[in-house]
Coordinates of C-alpha atoms in Angstrom, one line a residue:
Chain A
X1 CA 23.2 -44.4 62.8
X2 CA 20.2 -42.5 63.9
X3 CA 18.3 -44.1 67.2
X4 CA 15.5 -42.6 68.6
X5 CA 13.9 -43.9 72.0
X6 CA 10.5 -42.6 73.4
X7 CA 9.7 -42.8 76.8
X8 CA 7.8 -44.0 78.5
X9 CA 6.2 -46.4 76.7
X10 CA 2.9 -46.4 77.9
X11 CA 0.8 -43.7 79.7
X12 CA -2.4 -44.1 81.5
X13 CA -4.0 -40.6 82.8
X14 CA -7.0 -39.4 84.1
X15 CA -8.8 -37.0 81.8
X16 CA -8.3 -33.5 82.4
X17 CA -4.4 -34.1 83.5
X18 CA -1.6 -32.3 81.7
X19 CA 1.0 -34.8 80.2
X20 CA 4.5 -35.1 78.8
X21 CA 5.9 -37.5 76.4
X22 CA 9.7 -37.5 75.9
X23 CA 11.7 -38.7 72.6
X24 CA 15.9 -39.2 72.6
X25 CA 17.9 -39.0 69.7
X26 CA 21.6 -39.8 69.2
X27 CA 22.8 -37.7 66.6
X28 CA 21.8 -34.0 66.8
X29 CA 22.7 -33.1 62.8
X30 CA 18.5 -33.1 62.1
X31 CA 16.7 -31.1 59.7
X32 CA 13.5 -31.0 62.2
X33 CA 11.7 -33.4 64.1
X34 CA 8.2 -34.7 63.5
X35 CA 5.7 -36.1 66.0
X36 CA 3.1 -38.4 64.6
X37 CA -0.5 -39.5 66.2
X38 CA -1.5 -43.4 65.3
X39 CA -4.8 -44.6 66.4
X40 CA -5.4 -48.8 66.4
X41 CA -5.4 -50.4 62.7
X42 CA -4.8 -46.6 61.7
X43 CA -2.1 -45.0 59.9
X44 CA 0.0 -41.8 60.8
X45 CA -1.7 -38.2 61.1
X46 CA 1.4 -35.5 62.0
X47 CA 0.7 -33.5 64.2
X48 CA 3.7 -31.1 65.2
X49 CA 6.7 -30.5 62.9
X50 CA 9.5 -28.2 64.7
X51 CA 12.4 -27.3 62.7
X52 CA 16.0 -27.5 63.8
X53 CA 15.9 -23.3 64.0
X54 CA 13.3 -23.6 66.3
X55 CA 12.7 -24.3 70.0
X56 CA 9.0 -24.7 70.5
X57 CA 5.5 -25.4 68.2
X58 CA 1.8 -25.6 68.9
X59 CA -1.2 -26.7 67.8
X60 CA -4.0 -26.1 70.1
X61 CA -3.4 -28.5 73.1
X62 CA -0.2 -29.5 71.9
X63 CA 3.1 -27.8 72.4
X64 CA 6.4 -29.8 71.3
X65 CA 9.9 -28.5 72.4
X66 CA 13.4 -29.6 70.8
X67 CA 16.7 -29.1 72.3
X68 CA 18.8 -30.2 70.0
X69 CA 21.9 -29.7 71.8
X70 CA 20.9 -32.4 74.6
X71 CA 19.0 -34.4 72.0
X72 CA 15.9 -34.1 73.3
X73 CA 11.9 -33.2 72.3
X74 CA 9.0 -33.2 74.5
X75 CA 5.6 -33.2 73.7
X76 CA 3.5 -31.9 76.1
X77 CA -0.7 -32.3 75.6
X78 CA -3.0 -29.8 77.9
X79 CA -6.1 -31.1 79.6
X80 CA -6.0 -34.5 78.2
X81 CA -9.1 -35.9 76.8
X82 CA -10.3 -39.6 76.2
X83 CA -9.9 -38.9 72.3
X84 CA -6.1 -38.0 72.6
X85 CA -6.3 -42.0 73.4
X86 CA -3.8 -43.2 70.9
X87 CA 0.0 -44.2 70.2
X88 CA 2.6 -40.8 69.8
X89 CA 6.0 -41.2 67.7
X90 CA 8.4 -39.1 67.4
X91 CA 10.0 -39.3 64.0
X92 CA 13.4 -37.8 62.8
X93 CA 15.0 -37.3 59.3
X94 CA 18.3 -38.2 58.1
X95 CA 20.0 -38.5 54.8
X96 CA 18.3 -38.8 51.8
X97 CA 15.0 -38.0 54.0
X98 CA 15.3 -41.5 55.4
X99 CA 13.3 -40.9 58.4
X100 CA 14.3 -42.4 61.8
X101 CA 10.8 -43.4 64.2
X102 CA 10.2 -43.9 68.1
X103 CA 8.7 -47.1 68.6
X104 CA 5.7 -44.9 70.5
X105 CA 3.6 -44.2 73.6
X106 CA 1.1 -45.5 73.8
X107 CA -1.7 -42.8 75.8
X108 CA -5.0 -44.0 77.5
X109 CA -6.9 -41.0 78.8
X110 CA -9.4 -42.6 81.1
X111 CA -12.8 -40.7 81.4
Chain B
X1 CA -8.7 -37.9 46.1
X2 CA -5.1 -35.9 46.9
X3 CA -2.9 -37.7 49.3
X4 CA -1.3 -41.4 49.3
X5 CA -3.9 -44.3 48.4
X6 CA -2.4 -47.9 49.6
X7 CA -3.9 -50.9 48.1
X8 CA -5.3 -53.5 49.6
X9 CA -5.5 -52.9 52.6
X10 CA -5.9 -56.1 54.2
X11 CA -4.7 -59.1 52.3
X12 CA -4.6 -62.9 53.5
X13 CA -1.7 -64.8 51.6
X14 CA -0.5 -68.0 51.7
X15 CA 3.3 -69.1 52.3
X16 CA 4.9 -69.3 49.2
X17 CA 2.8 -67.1 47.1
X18 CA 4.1 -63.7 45.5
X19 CA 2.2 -60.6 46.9
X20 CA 2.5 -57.1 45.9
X21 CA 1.2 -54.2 47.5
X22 CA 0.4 -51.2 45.9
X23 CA 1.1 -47.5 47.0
X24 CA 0.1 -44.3 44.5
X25 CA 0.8 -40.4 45.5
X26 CA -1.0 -37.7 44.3
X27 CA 1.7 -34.6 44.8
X28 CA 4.7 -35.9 42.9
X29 CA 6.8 -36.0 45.7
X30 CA 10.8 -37.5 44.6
X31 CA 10.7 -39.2 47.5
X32 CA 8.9 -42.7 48.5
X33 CA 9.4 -45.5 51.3
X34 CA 7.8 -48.2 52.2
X35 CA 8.0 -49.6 56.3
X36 CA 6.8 -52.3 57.7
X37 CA 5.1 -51.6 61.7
X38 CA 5.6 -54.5 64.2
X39 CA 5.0 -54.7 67.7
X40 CA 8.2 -54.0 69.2
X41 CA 10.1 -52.6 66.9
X42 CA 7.9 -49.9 65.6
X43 CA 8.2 -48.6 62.2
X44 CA 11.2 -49.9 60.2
X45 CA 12.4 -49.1 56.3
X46 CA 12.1 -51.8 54.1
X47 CA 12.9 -49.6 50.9
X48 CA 13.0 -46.1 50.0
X49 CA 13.0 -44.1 46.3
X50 CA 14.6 -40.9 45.8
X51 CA 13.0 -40.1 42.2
X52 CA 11.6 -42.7 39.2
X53 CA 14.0 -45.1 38.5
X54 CA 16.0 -44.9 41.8
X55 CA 15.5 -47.3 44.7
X56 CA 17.8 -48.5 48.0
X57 CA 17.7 -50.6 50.5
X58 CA 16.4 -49.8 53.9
X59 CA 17.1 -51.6 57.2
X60 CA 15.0 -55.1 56.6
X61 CA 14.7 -55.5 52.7
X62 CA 15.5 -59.4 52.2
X63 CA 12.6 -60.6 50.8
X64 CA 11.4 -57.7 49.2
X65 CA 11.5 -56.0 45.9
X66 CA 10.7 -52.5 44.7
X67 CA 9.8 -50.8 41.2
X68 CA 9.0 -47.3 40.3
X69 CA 9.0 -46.7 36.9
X70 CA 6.6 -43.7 37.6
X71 CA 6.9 -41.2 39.6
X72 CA 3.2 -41.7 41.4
X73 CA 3.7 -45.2 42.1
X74 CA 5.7 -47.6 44.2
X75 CA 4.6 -50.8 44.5
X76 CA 6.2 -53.8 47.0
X77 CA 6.3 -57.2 46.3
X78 CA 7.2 -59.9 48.3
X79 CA 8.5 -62.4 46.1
X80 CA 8.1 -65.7 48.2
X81 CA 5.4 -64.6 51.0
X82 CA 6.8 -66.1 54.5
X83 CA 5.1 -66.5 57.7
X84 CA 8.0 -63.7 59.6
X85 CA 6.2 -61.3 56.3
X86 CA 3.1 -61.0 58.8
X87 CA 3.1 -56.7 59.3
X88 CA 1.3 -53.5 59.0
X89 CA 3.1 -52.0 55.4
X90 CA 3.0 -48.5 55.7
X91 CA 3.7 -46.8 52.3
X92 CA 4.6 -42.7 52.3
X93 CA 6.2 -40.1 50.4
X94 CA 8.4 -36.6 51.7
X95 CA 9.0 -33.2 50.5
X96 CA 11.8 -30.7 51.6
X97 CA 9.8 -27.3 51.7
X98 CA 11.6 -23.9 53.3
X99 CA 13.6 -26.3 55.3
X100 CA 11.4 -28.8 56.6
X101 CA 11.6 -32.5 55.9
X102 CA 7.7 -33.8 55.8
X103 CA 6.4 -37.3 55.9
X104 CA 2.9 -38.2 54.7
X105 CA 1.5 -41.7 55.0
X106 CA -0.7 -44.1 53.6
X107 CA -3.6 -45.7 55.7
X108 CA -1.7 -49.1 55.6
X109 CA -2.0 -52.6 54.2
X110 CA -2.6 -55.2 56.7
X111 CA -0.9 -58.4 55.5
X112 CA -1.6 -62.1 56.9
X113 CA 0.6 -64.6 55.7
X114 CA -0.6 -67.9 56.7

């Protein structure tokens, strides 16, 4: 059975800091790996997919990384900003595109 | 509107009382789940659908039942609401595209069972 842990699981930053968040998985068979933004009473917006081919993806600020040997993905944000304020998971597909979540960061980027 | 449209989105119940809630795709995606989100455990499967007709259990589905006789809908119904019921239902659907696996959610239905 798929597990995925996040760490940590809260984050408090000044703004203008570069920042990593790290997700864990247990079993490296994955399609691709999926990291989610969730702001408060909100649902999901994805923002990064990366594929199990690849090693790296961005989007603007964002740059996510997967190592699927070790089991590992990190998202890493540039020059936070009190808008990236919100909760991160990191979400990963099985079988019958169950899909496996994090149970988040939670990020405060204080102004 | 394209996308996943969950219905209601907050809903005050009483213990006892049958609920369902609602959950209607736009892209004809095979694939639909339904989680609930709570804090400390984070987002967990209740049920998921692989294509009209087909359902399956997910990791907490006692006390819940699915339909999908269509293809754009997959509604959730808790049968007898129960105070431990009190969650965040988050309802989405997933398409395999050149080798990517790709959630899209619903905004939620908050659900107070009193």
């Amino acid at each position: 059975k798929q597990e995925v842990t996040q760490i940590p699981a809260a984050l408090s930053v000044p703004e203008g800091e570069n920042l990593v968040l790290n997700c864990s998985f247990t079993d490296s068979a994955i399609y691709n790996l999926q990291w989610f933004r969730q702001d408060p009473g909100k649902g999901l917006t994805s923002l990064l997919l990366i594929q199990s081919s690849q090693r790296e993806q961005t989007s603007g600020r964002l740059n996510a990384s997967l190592d699927k040997s070790s089991g590992r993905s990190t998202l890493y944000i540039a020059a936070s900003q009190p808008g990236d304020s919100a909760t991160y998971l990191c979400a990963v597909p099985g079988g019958y595109q169950k899909v496996t979540f994090g149970i988040g960061t939670k990020l405060q980027v204080i102004p | 509107d394209a996308g996943i449209t969950q219905s209601p989105r907050y809903k005050i119940t009483e213990t006892g009382r049958q609920v369902t809630l609602m959950c209607h795709q736009t892209w004809s995606h095979s694939y639909m789940f339904w989680y609930r989100q709570d804090l400390g455990h984070g987002l967990r499967l209740i049920y998921y659908s692989a294509a009209a007709d087909i359902t399956d259990k997910g990791e907490v589905p006692d006390g819940y039942v699915v339909s999908r006789s269509k293809t754009e809908n997959f509604p959730l119904t808790l049968e007898s609401a129960t105070r431990s019921q009190t969650s965040v239902y988050f309802c989405a659907s997933s398409e395999v595209a050149e080798g990517k696996n790709i959630q899209y959610f619903g905004a939620g239905t908050r659900l107070s069972v009193l």
